[in-house]
């Protein structure tokens, strides 16, 4: 029988594992256990703290269902989702960022220049830019999906008073790679904090706010799909996003404009926007697959 001690238990785990398992799985799992053991030793983890940790995971299981996944939220709020994202996207394209729980499939197709604002409250925002390669070549046929909160900080899907696909669209770009649309300025909002993630945030003196943002998914044949979001430079939560989604290259400006003659020519709403309106210019750079 193996004499397991504080000093040998980590190696005992490795020794007990079969030797003919998948090498990558074996590597990841043994590293995970090594770090868990090191964590317990370094913190001199007490039985009470260990039980609290297990209760935290059980509570996450209990509050999760088809609509809410508290485990993803734990990953988001501890920075793990963002870290994995950054490890996997070290290239010259636009940075990726968290998907979040409010994306829904089936957003309506809208042509370039289309209007998402419709009857929504809030200032009009014109968002325009190119989908291109790092050397500036437009990516014809790329599809950009956008989703965002309304003026009240809630997404359609979350807020039953909004029409089903409010402030969501899919837009296919032409040979110039250009997209353009009218929408409203989204508001900052809190991640769900009524479950174990809320306990974690409070225990560490953090708040649940995210800076306001526009979410995008961009897909094009032959290119790496991009899941990302863009944030205004003047948002008060920019430096303390609850899910660590902000990257330098994802920061944009809402430029206030009063001159409707500066509006793009192909907007569905024409020049029928209230002034002042805001203009956002943002290009997305995709890298080959
Ligand atoms: C969001 O952006 O919608 C979001 C992202 C991560 C966790 C919760 C919400
Ligand atoms: Fe979001």
mmCIF file of C-alpha atoms in Angstrom, residues 1-283:
data_model
loop_
_atom_site.group_PDB
_atom_site.id
_atom_site.type_symbol
_atom_site.label_atom_id
_atom_site.label_comp_id
_atom_site.label_asym_id
_atom_site.label_seq_id
_atom_site.Cartn_x
_atom_site.Cartn_y
_atom_site.Cartn_z
ATOM 1 C CA UNK A 1 0.000 0.000 0.000
ATOM 2 C CA UNK A 2 1.266 3.440 -0.872
ATOM 3 C CA UNK A 3 2.158 5.604 2.129
ATOM 4 C CA UNK A 4 0.462 8.857 1.101
ATOM 5 C CA UNK A 5 1.612 12.041 2.812
ATOM 6 C CA UNK A 6 1.308 15.787 2.273
ATOM 7 C CA UNK A 7 4.540 15.605 0.309
ATOM 8 C CA UNK A 8 3.721 12.568 -1.842
ATOM 9 C CA UNK A 9 -0.002 12.873 -2.560
ATOM 10 C CA UNK A 10 0.439 14.870 -5.782
ATOM 11 C CA UNK A 11 2.872 12.320 -7.221
ATOM 12 C CA UNK A 12 0.571 9.526 -5.963
ATOM 13 C CA UNK A 13 -2.229 10.981 -8.114
ATOM 14 C CA UNK A 14 0.036 10.848 -11.166
ATOM 15 C CA UNK A 15 1.256 7.333 -10.333
ATOM 16 C CA UNK A 16 -2.303 5.992 -9.968
ATOM 17 C CA UNK A 17 -3.269 7.198 -13.466
ATOM 18 C CA UNK A 18 -3.137 4.708 -16.324
ATOM 19 C CA UNK A 19 -0.185 5.312 -18.610
ATOM 20 C CA UNK A 20 -1.965 4.697 -21.910
ATOM 21 C CA UNK A 21 -4.508 7.561 -21.715
ATOM 22 C CA UNK A 22 -4.673 10.469 -24.156
ATOM 23 C CA UNK A 23 -1.486 12.529 -23.527
ATOM 24 C CA UNK A 24 -3.119 15.968 -23.686
ATOM 25 C CA UNK A 25 -5.984 14.921 -21.359
ATOM 26 C CA UNK A 26 -3.452 13.427 -18.976
ATOM 27 C CA UNK A 27 -1.303 16.574 -19.079
ATOM 28 C CA UNK A 28 -4.222 18.950 -18.432
ATOM 29 C CA UNK A 29 -5.729 16.850 -15.628
ATOM 30 C CA UNK A 30 -2.463 16.187 -13.814
ATOM 31 C CA UNK A 31 -1.582 19.901 -14.025
ATOM 32 C CA UNK A 32 -5.024 20.786 -12.659
ATOM 33 C CA UNK A 33 -4.564 18.437 -9.688
ATOM 34 C CA UNK A 34 -1.011 19.674 -9.103
ATOM 35 C CA UNK A 35 -2.301 23.239 -8.923
ATOM 36 C CA UNK A 36 -5.249 22.271 -6.690
ATOM 37 C CA UNK A 37 -2.911 20.534 -4.276
ATOM 38 C CA UNK A 38 -0.455 23.444 -4.351
ATOM 39 C CA UNK A 39 -3.372 25.825 -3.688
ATOM 40 C CA UNK A 40 -4.512 23.819 -0.644
ATOM 41 C CA UNK A 41 -0.965 23.676 0.704
ATOM 42 C CA UNK A 42 -0.167 27.337 0.080
ATOM 43 C CA UNK A 43 -3.390 28.570 1.688
ATOM 44 C CA UNK A 44 -3.338 25.885 4.415
ATOM 45 C CA UNK A 45 -6.967 25.353 3.405
ATOM 46 C CA UNK A 46 -9.152 24.526 6.401
ATOM 47 C CA UNK A 47 -11.894 21.928 6.407
ATOM 48 C CA UNK A 48 -14.451 24.702 6.857
ATOM 49 C CA UNK A 49 -13.149 26.625 3.834
ATOM 50 C CA UNK A 50 -13.054 23.484 1.714
ATOM 51 C CA UNK A 51 -16.698 22.743 2.675
ATOM 52 C CA UNK A 52 -17.664 26.338 1.779
ATOM 53 C CA UNK A 53 -16.039 25.869 -1.638
ATOM 54 C CA UNK A 54 -17.998 22.678 -2.258
ATOM 55 C CA UNK A 55 -21.210 24.378 -1.121
ATOM 56 C CA UNK A 56 -20.434 27.199 -3.601
ATOM 57 C CA UNK A 57 -20.250 24.652 -6.443
ATOM 58 C CA UNK A 58 -23.433 22.893 -5.271
ATOM 59 C CA UNK A 59 -25.252 26.243 -5.164
ATOM 60 C CA UNK A 60 -24.030 26.955 -8.717
ATOM 61 C CA UNK A 61 -25.519 23.628 -9.827
ATOM 62 C CA UNK A 62 -28.828 24.351 -8.109
ATOM 63 C CA UNK A 63 -29.297 27.809 -9.651
ATOM 64 C CA UNK A 64 -28.320 26.651 -13.161
ATOM 65 C CA UNK A 65 -30.930 25.579 -15.711
ATOM 66 C CA UNK A 66 -31.428 25.772 -19.504
ATOM 67 C CA UNK A 67 -31.450 29.566 -19.363
ATOM 68 C CA UNK A 68 -28.816 30.225 -16.717
ATOM 69 C CA UNK A 69 -25.365 28.668 -16.454
ATOM 70 C CA UNK A 70 -23.734 29.761 -13.218
ATOM 71 C CA UNK A 71 -20.582 27.777 -14.023
ATOM 72 C CA UNK A 72 -19.900 29.911 -17.109
ATOM 73 C CA UNK A 73 -20.537 32.966 -14.963
ATOM 74 C CA UNK A 74 -17.990 31.728 -12.373
ATOM 75 C CA UNK A 75 -15.491 31.337 -15.206
ATOM 76 C CA UNK A 76 -16.339 34.864 -16.452
ATOM 77 C CA UNK A 77 -16.223 36.558 -13.042
ATOM 78 C CA UNK A 78 -12.897 34.967 -12.058
ATOM 79 C CA UNK A 79 -11.292 36.004 -15.360
ATOM 80 C CA UNK A 80 -10.816 32.427 -16.550
ATOM 81 C CA UNK A 81 -12.990 32.882 -19.667
ATOM 82 C CA UNK A 82 -11.039 35.972 -20.677
ATOM 83 C CA UNK A 83 -7.702 34.308 -19.964
ATOM 84 C CA UNK A 84 -8.541 31.283 -22.124
ATOM 85 C CA UNK A 85 -9.761 33.674 -24.811
ATOM 86 C CA UNK A 86 -6.524 35.664 -24.788
ATOM 87 C CA UNK A 87 -4.343 32.539 -24.799
ATOM 88 C CA UNK A 88 -6.191 31.325 -27.905
ATOM 89 C CA UNK A 89 -6.200 34.616 -29.807
ATOM 90 C CA UNK A 90 -2.656 35.904 -29.959
ATOM 91 C CA UNK A 91 -2.733 37.139 -33.539
ATOM 92 C CA UNK A 92 -2.890 40.414 -35.445
ATOM 93 C CA UNK A 93 -6.683 40.373 -35.776
ATOM 94 C CA UNK A 94 -9.225 42.132 -33.569
ATOM 95 C CA UNK A 95 -9.198 40.749 -30.013
ATOM 96 C CA UNK A 96 -11.962 38.419 -28.995
ATOM 97 C CA UNK A 97 -13.992 38.909 -25.825
ATOM 98 C CA UNK A 98 -16.638 37.067 -23.817
ATOM 99 C CA UNK A 99 -19.820 35.862 -25.531
ATOM 100 C CA UNK A 100 -21.980 36.337 -22.427
ATOM 101 C CA UNK A 101 -25.303 34.621 -21.771
ATOM 102 C CA UNK A 102 -27.573 36.899 -23.805
ATOM 103 C CA UNK A 103 -26.746 35.866 -27.365
ATOM 104 C CA UNK A 104 -29.637 34.100 -29.094
ATOM 105 C CA UNK A 105 -29.622 32.312 -32.421
ATOM 106 C CA UNK A 106 -31.769 33.442 -35.328
ATOM 107 C CA UNK A 107 -31.231 37.216 -35.348
ATOM 108 C CA UNK A 108 -33.050 38.752 -38.345
ATOM 109 C CA UNK A 109 -31.098 39.562 -41.530
ATOM 110 C CA UNK A 110 -30.752 43.300 -42.032
ATOM 111 C CA UNK A 111 -29.150 44.927 -45.111
ATOM 112 C CA UNK A 112 -26.150 47.257 -44.858
ATOM 113 C CA UNK A 113 -27.516 50.606 -43.616
ATOM 114 C CA UNK A 114 -30.379 48.916 -41.743
ATOM 115 C CA UNK A 115 -32.139 50.336 -38.705
ATOM 116 C CA UNK A 116 -32.252 48.627 -35.315
ATOM 117 C CA UNK A 117 -33.359 51.668 -33.340
ATOM 118 C CA UNK A 118 -36.967 51.613 -34.503
ATOM 119 C CA UNK A 119 -39.117 52.706 -31.511
ATOM 120 C CA UNK A 120 -36.401 52.242 -28.907
ATOM 121 C CA UNK A 121 -35.746 55.104 -26.468
ATOM 122 C CA UNK A 122 -32.297 56.663 -26.422
ATOM 123 C CA UNK A 123 -30.025 58.685 -28.659
ATOM 124 C CA UNK A 124 -29.454 57.427 -32.213
ATOM 125 C CA UNK A 125 -26.077 55.831 -32.783
ATOM 126 C CA UNK A 126 -24.694 55.253 -36.271
ATOM 127 C CA UNK A 127 -22.171 52.409 -36.282
ATOM 128 C CA UNK A 128 -20.050 51.986 -39.377
ATOM 129 C CA UNK A 129 -16.844 50.249 -40.358
ATOM 130 C CA UNK A 130 -15.125 47.608 -42.434
ATOM 131 C CA UNK A 131 -14.573 43.919 -42.033
ATOM 132 C CA UNK A 132 -11.084 43.401 -43.379
ATOM 133 C CA UNK A 133 -7.840 41.499 -43.255
ATOM 134 C CA UNK A 134 -4.796 42.821 -41.355
ATOM 135 C CA UNK A 135 -3.468 44.355 -44.618
ATOM 136 C CA UNK A 136 -6.750 46.212 -45.188
ATOM 137 C CA UNK A 137 -8.341 43.974 -47.846
ATOM 138 C CA UNK A 138 -12.159 43.971 -47.447
ATOM 139 C CA UNK A 139 -13.705 40.562 -46.707
ATOM 140 C CA UNK A 140 -16.622 40.218 -49.107
ATOM 141 C CA UNK A 141 -19.536 38.141 -47.849
ATOM 142 C CA UNK A 142 -18.584 38.330 -44.138
ATOM 143 C CA UNK A 143 -21.605 38.232 -41.832
ATOM 144 C CA UNK A 144 -21.694 40.497 -38.801
ATOM 145 C CA UNK A 145 -24.073 39.756 -35.970
ATOM 146 C CA UNK A 146 -24.793 42.445 -33.381
ATOM 147 C CA UNK A 147 -26.706 42.316 -30.100
ATOM 148 C CA UNK A 148 -26.936 44.840 -27.292
ATOM 149 C CA UNK A 149 -28.995 46.117 -24.390
ATOM 150 C CA UNK A 150 -31.716 48.677 -24.777
ATOM 151 C CA UNK A 151 -31.607 52.029 -23.021
ATOM 152 C CA UNK A 152 -32.776 50.316 -19.800
ATOM 153 C CA UNK A 153 -29.694 48.053 -19.624
ATOM 154 C CA UNK A 154 -31.663 44.906 -20.518
ATOM 155 C CA UNK A 155 -31.426 42.580 -23.524
ATOM 156 C CA UNK A 156 -34.456 41.396 -25.462
ATOM 157 C CA UNK A 157 -34.912 37.852 -24.235
ATOM 158 C CA UNK A 158 -34.273 39.054 -20.684
ATOM 159 C CA UNK A 159 -36.858 41.830 -20.816
ATOM 160 C CA UNK A 160 -40.241 40.524 -21.932
ATOM 161 C CA UNK A 161 -41.474 44.056 -22.716
ATOM 162 C CA UNK A 162 -39.104 44.224 -25.727
ATOM 163 C CA UNK A 163 -39.962 42.636 -29.098
ATOM 164 C CA UNK A 164 -38.339 39.198 -29.535
ATOM 165 C CA UNK A 165 -35.259 40.201 -31.579
ATOM 166 C CA UNK A 166 -35.091 43.838 -30.508
ATOM 167 C CA UNK A 167 -31.614 45.349 -31.074
ATOM 168 C CA UNK A 168 -30.248 42.208 -32.729
ATOM 169 C CA UNK A 169 -29.341 41.654 -36.360
ATOM 170 C CA UNK A 170 -27.236 39.730 -38.852
ATOM 171 C CA UNK A 171 -25.726 41.804 -41.710
ATOM 172 C CA UNK A 172 -23.920 40.443 -44.763
ATOM 173 C CA UNK A 173 -21.348 42.819 -46.216
ATOM 174 C CA UNK A 174 -20.607 43.395 -49.906
ATOM 175 C CA UNK A 175 -17.367 43.603 -51.886
ATOM 176 C CA UNK A 176 -16.248 46.704 -49.951
ATOM 177 C CA UNK A 177 -16.502 44.838 -46.613
ATOM 178 C CA UNK A 178 -18.477 47.760 -45.204
ATOM 179 C CA UNK A 179 -21.225 47.528 -42.589
ATOM 180 C CA UNK A 180 -23.428 50.361 -41.316
ATOM 181 C CA UNK A 181 -26.494 50.542 -39.124
ATOM 182 C CA UNK A 182 -28.483 52.780 -36.820
ATOM 183 C CA UNK A 183 -29.170 51.760 -33.248
ATOM 184 C CA UNK A 184 -29.308 53.231 -29.730
ATOM 185 C CA UNK A 185 -26.594 53.697 -27.165
ATOM 186 C CA UNK A 186 -26.641 50.705 -24.794
ATOM 187 C CA UNK A 187 -26.409 51.178 -21.029
ATOM 188 C CA UNK A 188 -24.007 49.596 -18.500
ATOM 189 C CA UNK A 189 -25.581 46.721 -16.565
ATOM 190 C CA UNK A 190 -24.878 44.229 -13.815
ATOM 191 C CA UNK A 191 -24.129 40.572 -14.357
ATOM 192 C CA UNK A 192 -26.566 38.324 -12.452
ATOM 193 C CA UNK A 193 -25.524 38.665 -8.791
ATOM 194 C CA UNK A 194 -28.358 36.848 -7.017
ATOM 195 C CA UNK A 195 -26.469 33.525 -6.911
ATOM 196 C CA UNK A 196 -23.050 32.196 -5.880
ATOM 197 C CA UNK A 197 -21.240 34.564 -8.273
ATOM 198 C CA UNK A 198 -22.883 37.458 -6.411
ATOM 199 C CA UNK A 199 -21.558 35.957 -3.139
ATOM 200 C CA UNK A 200 -18.079 35.756 -4.688
ATOM 201 C CA UNK A 201 -18.222 39.382 -5.844
ATOM 202 C CA UNK A 202 -19.399 40.623 -2.452
ATOM 203 C CA UNK A 203 -16.824 38.502 -0.583
ATOM 204 C CA UNK A 204 -14.078 40.163 -2.618
ATOM 205 C CA UNK A 205 -15.552 43.679 -2.443
ATOM 206 C CA UNK A 206 -16.153 43.814 -6.205
ATOM 207 C CA UNK A 207 -19.240 45.073 -7.934
ATOM 208 C CA UNK A 208 -21.243 43.338 -10.635
ATOM 209 C CA UNK A 209 -21.201 46.120 -13.249
ATOM 210 C CA UNK A 210 -20.020 45.742 -16.817
ATOM 211 C CA UNK A 211 -19.196 48.782 -18.942
ATOM 212 C CA UNK A 212 -21.763 49.306 -21.705
ATOM 213 C CA UNK A 213 -20.869 47.458 -24.888
ATOM 214 C CA UNK A 214 -22.013 46.265 -28.281
ATOM 215 C CA UNK A 215 -21.595 42.516 -28.862
ATOM 216 C CA UNK A 216 -20.485 41.161 -32.243
ATOM 217 C CA UNK A 217 -19.897 37.821 -33.893
ATOM 218 C CA UNK A 218 -18.220 38.007 -37.304
ATOM 219 C CA UNK A 219 -18.054 34.990 -39.558
ATOM 220 C CA UNK A 220 -16.440 34.702 -43.006
ATOM 221 C CA UNK A 221 -15.400 31.698 -45.080
ATOM 222 C CA UNK A 222 -11.700 30.947 -44.683
ATOM 223 C CA UNK A 223 -11.288 33.200 -41.620
ATOM 224 C CA UNK A 224 -11.289 32.606 -37.879
ATOM 225 C CA UNK A 225 -14.707 33.518 -36.509
ATOM 226 C CA UNK A 226 -14.578 36.440 -34.112
ATOM 227 C CA UNK A 227 -16.697 36.748 -30.948
ATOM 228 C CA UNK A 228 -16.120 40.148 -29.434
ATOM 229 C CA UNK A 229 -17.564 43.344 -27.985
ATOM 230 C CA UNK A 230 -16.638 47.019 -28.162
ATOM 231 C CA UNK A 231 -16.674 49.532 -25.322
ATOM 232 C CA UNK A 232 -16.834 53.343 -25.190
ATOM 233 C CA UNK A 233 -13.713 55.061 -23.850
ATOM 234 C CA UNK A 234 -15.755 57.214 -21.447
ATOM 235 C CA UNK A 235 -17.622 54.427 -19.648
ATOM 236 C CA UNK A 236 -17.201 54.671 -15.867
ATOM 237 C CA UNK A 237 -16.855 50.887 -15.532
ATOM 238 C CA UNK A 238 -14.190 50.487 -18.222
ATOM 239 C CA UNK A 239 -11.443 49.792 -15.680
ATOM 240 C CA UNK A 240 -13.433 47.343 -13.560
ATOM 241 C CA UNK A 241 -15.482 45.167 -15.857
ATOM 242 C CA UNK A 242 -16.904 42.315 -13.718
ATOM 243 C CA UNK A 243 -15.898 39.789 -16.403
ATOM 244 C CA UNK A 244 -12.545 41.257 -17.571
ATOM 245 C CA UNK A 245 -13.705 41.659 -21.192
ATOM 246 C CA UNK A 246 -12.060 45.012 -22.024
ATOM 247 C CA UNK A 247 -9.029 45.060 -24.380
ATOM 248 C CA UNK A 248 -7.201 48.137 -25.632
ATOM 249 C CA UNK A 249 -8.148 47.530 -29.273
ATOM 250 C CA UNK A 250 -11.857 47.107 -28.409
ATOM 251 C CA UNK A 251 -12.285 50.659 -27.159
ATOM 252 C CA UNK A 252 -14.206 53.074 -29.366
ATOM 253 C CA UNK A 253 -15.637 56.570 -29.155
ATOM 254 C CA UNK A 254 -19.197 57.827 -29.409
ATOM 255 C CA UNK A 255 -18.597 61.017 -31.390
ATOM 256 C CA UNK A 256 -21.465 63.461 -30.940
ATOM 257 C CA UNK A 257 -22.663 64.972 -34.242
ATOM 258 C CA UNK A 258 -25.271 67.562 -35.071
ATOM 259 C CA UNK A 259 -24.771 67.666 -38.844
ATOM 260 C CA UNK A 260 -27.052 65.172 -40.607
ATOM 261 C CA UNK A 261 -25.235 65.779 -43.914
ATOM 262 C CA UNK A 262 -22.392 63.691 -42.421
ATOM 263 C CA UNK A 263 -24.636 60.615 -42.182
ATOM 264 C CA UNK A 264 -23.805 57.680 -44.461
ATOM 265 C CA UNK A 265 -25.852 57.889 -47.699
ATOM 266 C CA UNK A 266 -27.333 54.404 -47.499
ATOM 267 C CA UNK A 267 -29.059 54.457 -44.106
ATOM 268 C CA UNK A 268 -32.553 52.972 -44.089
ATOM 269 C CA UNK A 269 -33.640 55.963 -41.975
ATOM 270 C CA UNK A 270 -32.098 58.417 -44.470
ATOM 271 C CA UNK A 271 -31.395 61.693 -42.676
ATOM 272 C CA UNK A 272 -34.369 61.201 -40.391
ATOM 273 C CA UNK A 273 -32.439 61.124 -37.113
ATOM 274 C CA UNK A 274 -32.813 63.411 -34.117
ATOM 275 C CA UNK A 275 -29.774 65.515 -33.349
ATOM 276 C CA UNK A 276 -27.432 65.229 -31.674
ATOM 277 C CA UNK A 277 -26.704 61.679 -32.747
ATOM 278 C CA UNK A 278 -23.587 59.623 -32.057
ATOM 279 C CA UNK A 279 -21.201 58.153 -34.617
ATOM 280 C CA UNK A 280 -19.048 55.103 -33.948
ATOM 281 C CA UNK A 281 -16.400 54.024 -36.456
ATOM 282 C CA UNK A 282 -14.962 50.590 -35.871
ATOM 283 C CA UNK A 283 -13.199 48.116 -38.185
#
